[in-house]
PDB file of C-alpha atoms in Angstrom:
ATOM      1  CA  UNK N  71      19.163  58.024  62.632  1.00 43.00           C
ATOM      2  CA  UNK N  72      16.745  57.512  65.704  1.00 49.00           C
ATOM      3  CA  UNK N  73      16.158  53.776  67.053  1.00 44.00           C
ATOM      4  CA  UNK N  74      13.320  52.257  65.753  1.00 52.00           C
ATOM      5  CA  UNK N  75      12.225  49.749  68.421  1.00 48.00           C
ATOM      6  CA  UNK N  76       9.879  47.904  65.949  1.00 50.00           C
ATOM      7  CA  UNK N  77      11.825  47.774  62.970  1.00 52.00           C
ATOM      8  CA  UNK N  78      14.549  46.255  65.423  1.00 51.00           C
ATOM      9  CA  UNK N  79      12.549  43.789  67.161  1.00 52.00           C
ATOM     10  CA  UNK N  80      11.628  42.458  63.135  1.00 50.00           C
ATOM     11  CA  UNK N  81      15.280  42.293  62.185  1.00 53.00           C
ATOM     12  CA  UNK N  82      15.617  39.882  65.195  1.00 52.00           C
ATOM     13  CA  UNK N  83      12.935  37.989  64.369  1.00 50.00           C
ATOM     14  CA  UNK N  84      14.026  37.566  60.808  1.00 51.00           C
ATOM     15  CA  UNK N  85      17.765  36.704  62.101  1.00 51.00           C
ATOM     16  CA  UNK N  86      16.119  34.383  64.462  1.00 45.00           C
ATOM     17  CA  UNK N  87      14.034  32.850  62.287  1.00 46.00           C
ATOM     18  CA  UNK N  88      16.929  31.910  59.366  1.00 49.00           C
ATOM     19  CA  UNK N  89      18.683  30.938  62.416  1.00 44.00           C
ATOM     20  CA  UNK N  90      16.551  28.247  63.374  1.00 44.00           C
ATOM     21  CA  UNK N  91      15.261  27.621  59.864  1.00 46.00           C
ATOM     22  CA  UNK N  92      17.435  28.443  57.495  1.00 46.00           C
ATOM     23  CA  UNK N  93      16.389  26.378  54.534  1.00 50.00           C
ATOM     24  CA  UNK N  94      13.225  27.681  54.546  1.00 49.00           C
ATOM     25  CA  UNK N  95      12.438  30.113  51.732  1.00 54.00           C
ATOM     26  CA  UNK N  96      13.129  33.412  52.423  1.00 63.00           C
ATOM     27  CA  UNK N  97      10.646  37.095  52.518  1.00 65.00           C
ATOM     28  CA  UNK N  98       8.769  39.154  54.617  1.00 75.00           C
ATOM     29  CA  UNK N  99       6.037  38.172  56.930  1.00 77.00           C
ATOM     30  CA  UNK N 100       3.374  40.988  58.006  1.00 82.00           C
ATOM     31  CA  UNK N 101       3.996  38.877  61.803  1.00 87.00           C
ATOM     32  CA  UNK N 102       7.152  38.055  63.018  1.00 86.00           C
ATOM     33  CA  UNK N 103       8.593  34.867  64.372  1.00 92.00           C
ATOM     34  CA  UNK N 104       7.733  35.824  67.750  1.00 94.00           C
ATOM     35  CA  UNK N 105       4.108  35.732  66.822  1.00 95.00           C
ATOM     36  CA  UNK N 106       4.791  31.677  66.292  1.00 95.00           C
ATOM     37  CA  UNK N 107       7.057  31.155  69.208  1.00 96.00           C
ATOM     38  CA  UNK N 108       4.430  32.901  71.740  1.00 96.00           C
ATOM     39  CA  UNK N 109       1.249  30.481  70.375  1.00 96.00           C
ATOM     40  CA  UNK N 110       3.302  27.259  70.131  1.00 95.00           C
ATOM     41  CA  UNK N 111       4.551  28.452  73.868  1.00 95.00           C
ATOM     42  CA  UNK N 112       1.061  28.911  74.999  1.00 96.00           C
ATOM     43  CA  UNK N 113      -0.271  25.554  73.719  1.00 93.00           C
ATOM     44  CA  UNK N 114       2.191  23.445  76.164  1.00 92.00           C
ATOM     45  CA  UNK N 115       0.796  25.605  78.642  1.00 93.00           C
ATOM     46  CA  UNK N 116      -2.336  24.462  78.016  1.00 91.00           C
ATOM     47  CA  UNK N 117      -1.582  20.438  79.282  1.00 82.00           C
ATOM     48  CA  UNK N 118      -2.297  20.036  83.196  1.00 77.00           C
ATOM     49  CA  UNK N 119       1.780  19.268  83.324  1.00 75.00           C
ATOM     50  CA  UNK N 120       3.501  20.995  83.357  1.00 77.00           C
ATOM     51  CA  UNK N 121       1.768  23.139  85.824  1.00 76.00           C
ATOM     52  CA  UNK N 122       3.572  26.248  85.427  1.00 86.00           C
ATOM     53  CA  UNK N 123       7.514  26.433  83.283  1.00 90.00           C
ATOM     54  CA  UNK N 124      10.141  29.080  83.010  1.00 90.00           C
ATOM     55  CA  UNK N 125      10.915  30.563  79.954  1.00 92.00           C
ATOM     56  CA  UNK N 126      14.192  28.621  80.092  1.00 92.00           C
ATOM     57  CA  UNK N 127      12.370  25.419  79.811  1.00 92.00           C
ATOM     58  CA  UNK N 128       9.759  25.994  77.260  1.00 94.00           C
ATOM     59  CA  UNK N 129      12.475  27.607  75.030  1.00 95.00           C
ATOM     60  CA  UNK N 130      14.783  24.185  75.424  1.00 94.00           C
ATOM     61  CA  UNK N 131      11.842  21.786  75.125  1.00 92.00           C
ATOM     62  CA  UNK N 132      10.361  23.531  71.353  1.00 93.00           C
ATOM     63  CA  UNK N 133      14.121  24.254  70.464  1.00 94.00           C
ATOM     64  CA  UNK N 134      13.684  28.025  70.161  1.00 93.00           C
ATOM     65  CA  UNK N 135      15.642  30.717  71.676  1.00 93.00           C
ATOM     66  CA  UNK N 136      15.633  31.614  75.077  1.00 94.00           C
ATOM     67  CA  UNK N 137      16.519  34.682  74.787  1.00 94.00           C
ATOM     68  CA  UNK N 138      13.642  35.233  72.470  1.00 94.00           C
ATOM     69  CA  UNK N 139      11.251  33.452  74.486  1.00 95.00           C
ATOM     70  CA  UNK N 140      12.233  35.910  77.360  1.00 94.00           C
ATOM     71  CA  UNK N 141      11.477  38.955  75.677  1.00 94.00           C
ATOM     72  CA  UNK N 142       7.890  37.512  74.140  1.00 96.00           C
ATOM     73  CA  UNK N 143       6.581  35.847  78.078  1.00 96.00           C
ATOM     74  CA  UNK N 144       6.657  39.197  79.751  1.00 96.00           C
ATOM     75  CA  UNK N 145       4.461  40.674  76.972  1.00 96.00           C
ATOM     76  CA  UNK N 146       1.704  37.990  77.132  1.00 97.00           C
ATOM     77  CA  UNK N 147       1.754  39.108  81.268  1.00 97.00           C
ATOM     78  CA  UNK N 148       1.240  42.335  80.504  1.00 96.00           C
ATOM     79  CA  UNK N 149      -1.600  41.312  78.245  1.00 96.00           C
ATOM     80  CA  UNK N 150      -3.310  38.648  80.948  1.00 97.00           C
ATOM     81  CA  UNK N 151      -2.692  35.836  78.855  1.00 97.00           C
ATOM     82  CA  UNK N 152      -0.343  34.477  81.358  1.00 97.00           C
ATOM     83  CA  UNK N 153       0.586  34.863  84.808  1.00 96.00           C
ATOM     84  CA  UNK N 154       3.861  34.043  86.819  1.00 93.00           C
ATOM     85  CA  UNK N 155       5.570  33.006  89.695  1.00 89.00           C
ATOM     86  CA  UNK N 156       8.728  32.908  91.216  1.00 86.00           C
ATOM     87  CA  UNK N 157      10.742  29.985  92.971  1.00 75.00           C
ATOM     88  CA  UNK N 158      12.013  26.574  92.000  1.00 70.00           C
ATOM     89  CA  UNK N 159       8.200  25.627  90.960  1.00 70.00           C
ATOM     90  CA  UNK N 160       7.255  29.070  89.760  1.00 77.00           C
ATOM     91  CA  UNK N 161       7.027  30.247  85.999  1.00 90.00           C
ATOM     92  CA  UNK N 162       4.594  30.861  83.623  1.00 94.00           C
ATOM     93  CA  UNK N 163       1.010  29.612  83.208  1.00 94.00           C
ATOM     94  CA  UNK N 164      -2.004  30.852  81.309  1.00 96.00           C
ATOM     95  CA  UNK N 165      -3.935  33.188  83.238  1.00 96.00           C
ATOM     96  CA  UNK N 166      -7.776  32.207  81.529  1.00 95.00           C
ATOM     97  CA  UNK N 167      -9.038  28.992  80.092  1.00 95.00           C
ATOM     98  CA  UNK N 168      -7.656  28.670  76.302  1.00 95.00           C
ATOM     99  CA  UNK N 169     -10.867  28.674  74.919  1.00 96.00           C
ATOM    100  CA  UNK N 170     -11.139  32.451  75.955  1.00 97.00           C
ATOM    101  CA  UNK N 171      -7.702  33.595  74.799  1.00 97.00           C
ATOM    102  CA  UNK N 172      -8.051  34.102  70.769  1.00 97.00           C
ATOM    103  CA  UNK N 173      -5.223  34.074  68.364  1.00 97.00           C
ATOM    104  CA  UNK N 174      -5.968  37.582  67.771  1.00 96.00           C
ATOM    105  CA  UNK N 175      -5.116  38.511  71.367  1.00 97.00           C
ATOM    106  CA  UNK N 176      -1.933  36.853  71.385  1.00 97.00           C
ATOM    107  CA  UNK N 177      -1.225  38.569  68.195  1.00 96.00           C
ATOM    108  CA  UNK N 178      -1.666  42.233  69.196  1.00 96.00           C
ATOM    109  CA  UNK N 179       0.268  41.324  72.660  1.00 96.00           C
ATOM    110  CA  UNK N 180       3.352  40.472  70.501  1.00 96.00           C
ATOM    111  CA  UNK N 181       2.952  42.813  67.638  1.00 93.00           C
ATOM    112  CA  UNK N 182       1.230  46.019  69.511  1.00 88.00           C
ATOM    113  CA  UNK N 183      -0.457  47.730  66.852  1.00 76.00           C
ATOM    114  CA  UNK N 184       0.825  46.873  63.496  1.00 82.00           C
ATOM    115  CA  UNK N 185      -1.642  47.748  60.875  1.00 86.00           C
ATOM    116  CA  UNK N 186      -1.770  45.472  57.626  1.00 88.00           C
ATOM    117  CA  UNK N 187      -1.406  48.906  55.310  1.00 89.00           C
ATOM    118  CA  UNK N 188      -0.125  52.289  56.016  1.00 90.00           C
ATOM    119  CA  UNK N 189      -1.968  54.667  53.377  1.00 92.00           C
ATOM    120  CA  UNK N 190       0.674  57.607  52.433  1.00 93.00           C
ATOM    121  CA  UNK N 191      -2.100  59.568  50.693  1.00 93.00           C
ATOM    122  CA  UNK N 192      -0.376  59.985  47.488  1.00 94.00           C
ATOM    123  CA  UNK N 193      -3.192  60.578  45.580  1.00 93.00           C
ATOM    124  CA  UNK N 194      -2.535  64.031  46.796  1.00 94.00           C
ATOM    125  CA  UNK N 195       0.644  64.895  45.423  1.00 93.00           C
ATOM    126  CA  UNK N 196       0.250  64.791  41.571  1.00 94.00           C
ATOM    127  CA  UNK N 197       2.728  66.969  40.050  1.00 95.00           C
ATOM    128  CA  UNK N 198      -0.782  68.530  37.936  1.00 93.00           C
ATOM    129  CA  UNK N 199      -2.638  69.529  41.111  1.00 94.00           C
ATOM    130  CA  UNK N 200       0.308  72.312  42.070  1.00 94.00           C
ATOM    131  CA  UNK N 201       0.221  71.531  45.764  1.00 93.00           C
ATOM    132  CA  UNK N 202      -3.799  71.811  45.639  1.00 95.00           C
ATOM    133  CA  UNK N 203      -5.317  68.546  45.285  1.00 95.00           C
ATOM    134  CA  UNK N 204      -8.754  68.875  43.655  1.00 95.00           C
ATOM    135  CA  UNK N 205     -12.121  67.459  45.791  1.00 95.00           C
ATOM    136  CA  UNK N 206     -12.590  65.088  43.662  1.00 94.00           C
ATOM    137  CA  UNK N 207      -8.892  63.260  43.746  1.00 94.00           C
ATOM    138  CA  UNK N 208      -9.208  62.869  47.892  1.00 93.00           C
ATOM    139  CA  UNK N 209     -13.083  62.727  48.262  1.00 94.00           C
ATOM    140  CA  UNK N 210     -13.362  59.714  50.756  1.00 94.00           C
ATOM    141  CA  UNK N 211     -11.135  57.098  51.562  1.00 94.00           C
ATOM    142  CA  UNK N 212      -8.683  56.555  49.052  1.00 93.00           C
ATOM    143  CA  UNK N 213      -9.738  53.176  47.396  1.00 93.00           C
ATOM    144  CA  UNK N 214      -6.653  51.183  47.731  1.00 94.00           C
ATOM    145  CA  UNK N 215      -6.715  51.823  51.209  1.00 95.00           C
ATOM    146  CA  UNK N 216     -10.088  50.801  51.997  1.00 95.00           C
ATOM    147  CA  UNK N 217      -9.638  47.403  49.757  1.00 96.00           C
ATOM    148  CA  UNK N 218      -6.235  47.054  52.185  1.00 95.00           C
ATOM    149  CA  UNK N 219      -8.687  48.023  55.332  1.00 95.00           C
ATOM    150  CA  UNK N 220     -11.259  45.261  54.480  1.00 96.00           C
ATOM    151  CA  UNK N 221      -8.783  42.725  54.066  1.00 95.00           C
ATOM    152  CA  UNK N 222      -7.294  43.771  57.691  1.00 94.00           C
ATOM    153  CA  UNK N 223     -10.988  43.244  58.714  1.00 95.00           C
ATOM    154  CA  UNK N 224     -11.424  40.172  57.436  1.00 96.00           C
ATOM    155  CA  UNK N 225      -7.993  38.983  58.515  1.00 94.00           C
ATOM    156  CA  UNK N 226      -8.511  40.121  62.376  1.00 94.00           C
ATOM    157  CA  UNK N 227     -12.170  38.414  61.970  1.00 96.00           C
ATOM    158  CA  UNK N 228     -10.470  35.171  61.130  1.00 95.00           C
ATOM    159  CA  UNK N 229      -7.925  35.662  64.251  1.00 95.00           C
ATOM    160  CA  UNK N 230     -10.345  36.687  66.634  1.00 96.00           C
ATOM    161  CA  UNK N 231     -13.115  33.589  66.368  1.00 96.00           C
ATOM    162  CA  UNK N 232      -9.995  31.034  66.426  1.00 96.00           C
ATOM    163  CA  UNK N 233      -8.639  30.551  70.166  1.00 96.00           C
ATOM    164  CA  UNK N 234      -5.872  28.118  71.808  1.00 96.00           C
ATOM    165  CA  UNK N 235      -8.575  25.475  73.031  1.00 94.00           C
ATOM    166  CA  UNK N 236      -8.792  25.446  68.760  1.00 95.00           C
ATOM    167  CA  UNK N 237      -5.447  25.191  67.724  1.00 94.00           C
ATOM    168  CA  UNK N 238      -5.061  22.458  70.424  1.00 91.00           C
ATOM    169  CA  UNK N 239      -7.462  19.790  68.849  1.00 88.00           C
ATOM    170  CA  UNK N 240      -6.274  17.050  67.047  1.00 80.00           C
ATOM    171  CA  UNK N 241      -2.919  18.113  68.772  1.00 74.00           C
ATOM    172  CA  UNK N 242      -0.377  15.746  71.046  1.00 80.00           C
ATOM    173  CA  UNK N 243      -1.163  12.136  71.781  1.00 85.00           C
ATOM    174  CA  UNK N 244      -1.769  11.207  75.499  1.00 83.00           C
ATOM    175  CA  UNK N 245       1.238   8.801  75.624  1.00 87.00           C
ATOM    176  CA  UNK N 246       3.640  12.056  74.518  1.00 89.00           C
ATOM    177  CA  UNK N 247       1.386  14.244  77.054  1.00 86.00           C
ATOM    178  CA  UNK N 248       3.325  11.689  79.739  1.00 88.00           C
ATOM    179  CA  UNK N 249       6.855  11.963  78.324  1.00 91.00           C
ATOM    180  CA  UNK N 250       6.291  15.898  78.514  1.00 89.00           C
ATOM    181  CA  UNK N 251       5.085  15.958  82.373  1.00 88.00           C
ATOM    182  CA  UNK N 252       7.706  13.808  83.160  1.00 89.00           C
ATOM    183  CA  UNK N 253      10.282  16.414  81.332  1.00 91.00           C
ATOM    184  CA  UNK N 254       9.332  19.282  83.211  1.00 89.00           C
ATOM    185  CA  UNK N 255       8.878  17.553  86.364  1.00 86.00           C
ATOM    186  CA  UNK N 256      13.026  16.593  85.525  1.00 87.00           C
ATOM    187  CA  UNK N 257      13.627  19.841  84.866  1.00 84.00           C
ATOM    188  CA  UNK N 258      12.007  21.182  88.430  1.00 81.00           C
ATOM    189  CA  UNK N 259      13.901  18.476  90.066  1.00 81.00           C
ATOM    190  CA  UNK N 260      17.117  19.250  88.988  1.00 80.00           C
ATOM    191  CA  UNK N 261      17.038  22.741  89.942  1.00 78.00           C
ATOM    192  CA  UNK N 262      15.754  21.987  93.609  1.00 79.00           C
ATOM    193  CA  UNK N 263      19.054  19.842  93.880  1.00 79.00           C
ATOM    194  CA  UNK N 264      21.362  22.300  92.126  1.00 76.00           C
ATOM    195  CA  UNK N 265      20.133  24.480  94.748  1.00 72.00           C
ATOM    196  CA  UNK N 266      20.120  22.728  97.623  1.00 74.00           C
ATOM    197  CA  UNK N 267      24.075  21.554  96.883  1.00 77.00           C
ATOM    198  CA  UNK N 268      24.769  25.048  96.515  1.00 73.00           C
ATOM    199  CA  UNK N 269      23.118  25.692  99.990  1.00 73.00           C
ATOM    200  CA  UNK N 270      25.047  23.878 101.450  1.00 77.00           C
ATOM    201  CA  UNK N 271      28.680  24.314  99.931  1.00 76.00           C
ATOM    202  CA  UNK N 272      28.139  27.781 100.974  1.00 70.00           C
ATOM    203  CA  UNK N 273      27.383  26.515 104.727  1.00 63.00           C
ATOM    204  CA  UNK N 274      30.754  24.691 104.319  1.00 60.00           C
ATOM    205  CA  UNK N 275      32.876  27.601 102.680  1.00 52.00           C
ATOM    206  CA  UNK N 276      35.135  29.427 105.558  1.00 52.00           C
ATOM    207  CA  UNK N 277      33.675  32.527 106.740  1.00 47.00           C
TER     208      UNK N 277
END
């Protein structure tokens, strides 16, 4: 059986998803977990601190996988959502104001182009029609699939007029804003030691 990159990424969203959630009840989303990981990642990116954050770090501070979060950040790059950097200070940050990134956007740069219905035709293959469907059984667009292509209409609509600036209202209060820079700035700080001490045990290891 060939590899299906899609269907694979979806089982590890699903395994992900129980992983971290496991109570909650289970089925089939039309958007995987990685669709909610990538917009709650985007919205810390959206405070003035932290600046820019590794993967690494947004993945510990929302309690999500990192390994996850890995795959999803390069994706959003590739999309212009975000842009990043290398070095102790480097990592992600968003690459436009949130007002002009839409929910829609982040959607198709995780998911690609996943359609809500895929229409089979099988008003075609009646056993009566003997392999010759008759004008009148495929004369336009079969009407369950144009009922499923208004809905993905309507649906897109609704994802493309809401942006990040939106989903941030009413969000974080200023005093937890604080307790976040402060985080991140930690988390900078730490590695600039870790490699600075490792600078210089290697200047003291014998050549």
């Amino acid at each position: 059986m060939p590899y299906d990159a899609e269907k694979a990424d979806a089982k590890d969203d699903q395994e992900l998803s129980d992983a971290v959630m496991p109570d909650r009840r289970k089925g089939v989303s039309l958007f995987g977990v990685s669709v909610e990981y990538g917009l709650h990642t985007l919205l810390w990116l959206i405070a003035e601190h932290p600046k820019r954050a590794s993967s690494r770090d947004l993945a510990e501070m929302q309690g999500v996988p990192a390994a996850m979060l890995a795959k999803i950040m390069p994706r959003l790059e590739k999309a212009g959502i975000v842009t990043s950097s290398d070095g102790i200070t480097g990592g992600y940050e968003l690459a436009k104001p949130p007002e002009d990134i839409s929910v829609l956007e982040v959607v198709d740069a995780i998911e690609g182009d996943r359609r809500l219905f895929d229409c089979k035709e099988v008003r075609r293959g009646c056993v009566l029609f003997g392999g010759t469907p008759p004008p009148w059984s495929v004369d336009g667009v079969c009407r369950i699939h144009a009922v499923m292509l208004r809905a993905e209409r309507r649906m897109r609509s609704e994802l493309d007029k809401t942006s990040l600036a939106d989903l941030a209202q009413g969000g974080r209060p200023e005093e937890f804003e604080s307790l976040v820079a402060d985080w991140f700035r930690d988390r900078t700080s730490a590695r600039e030691t870790a490699r600075v001490t490792a600078l210089r045990e290697g200047r003291r290891s014998p050549r």
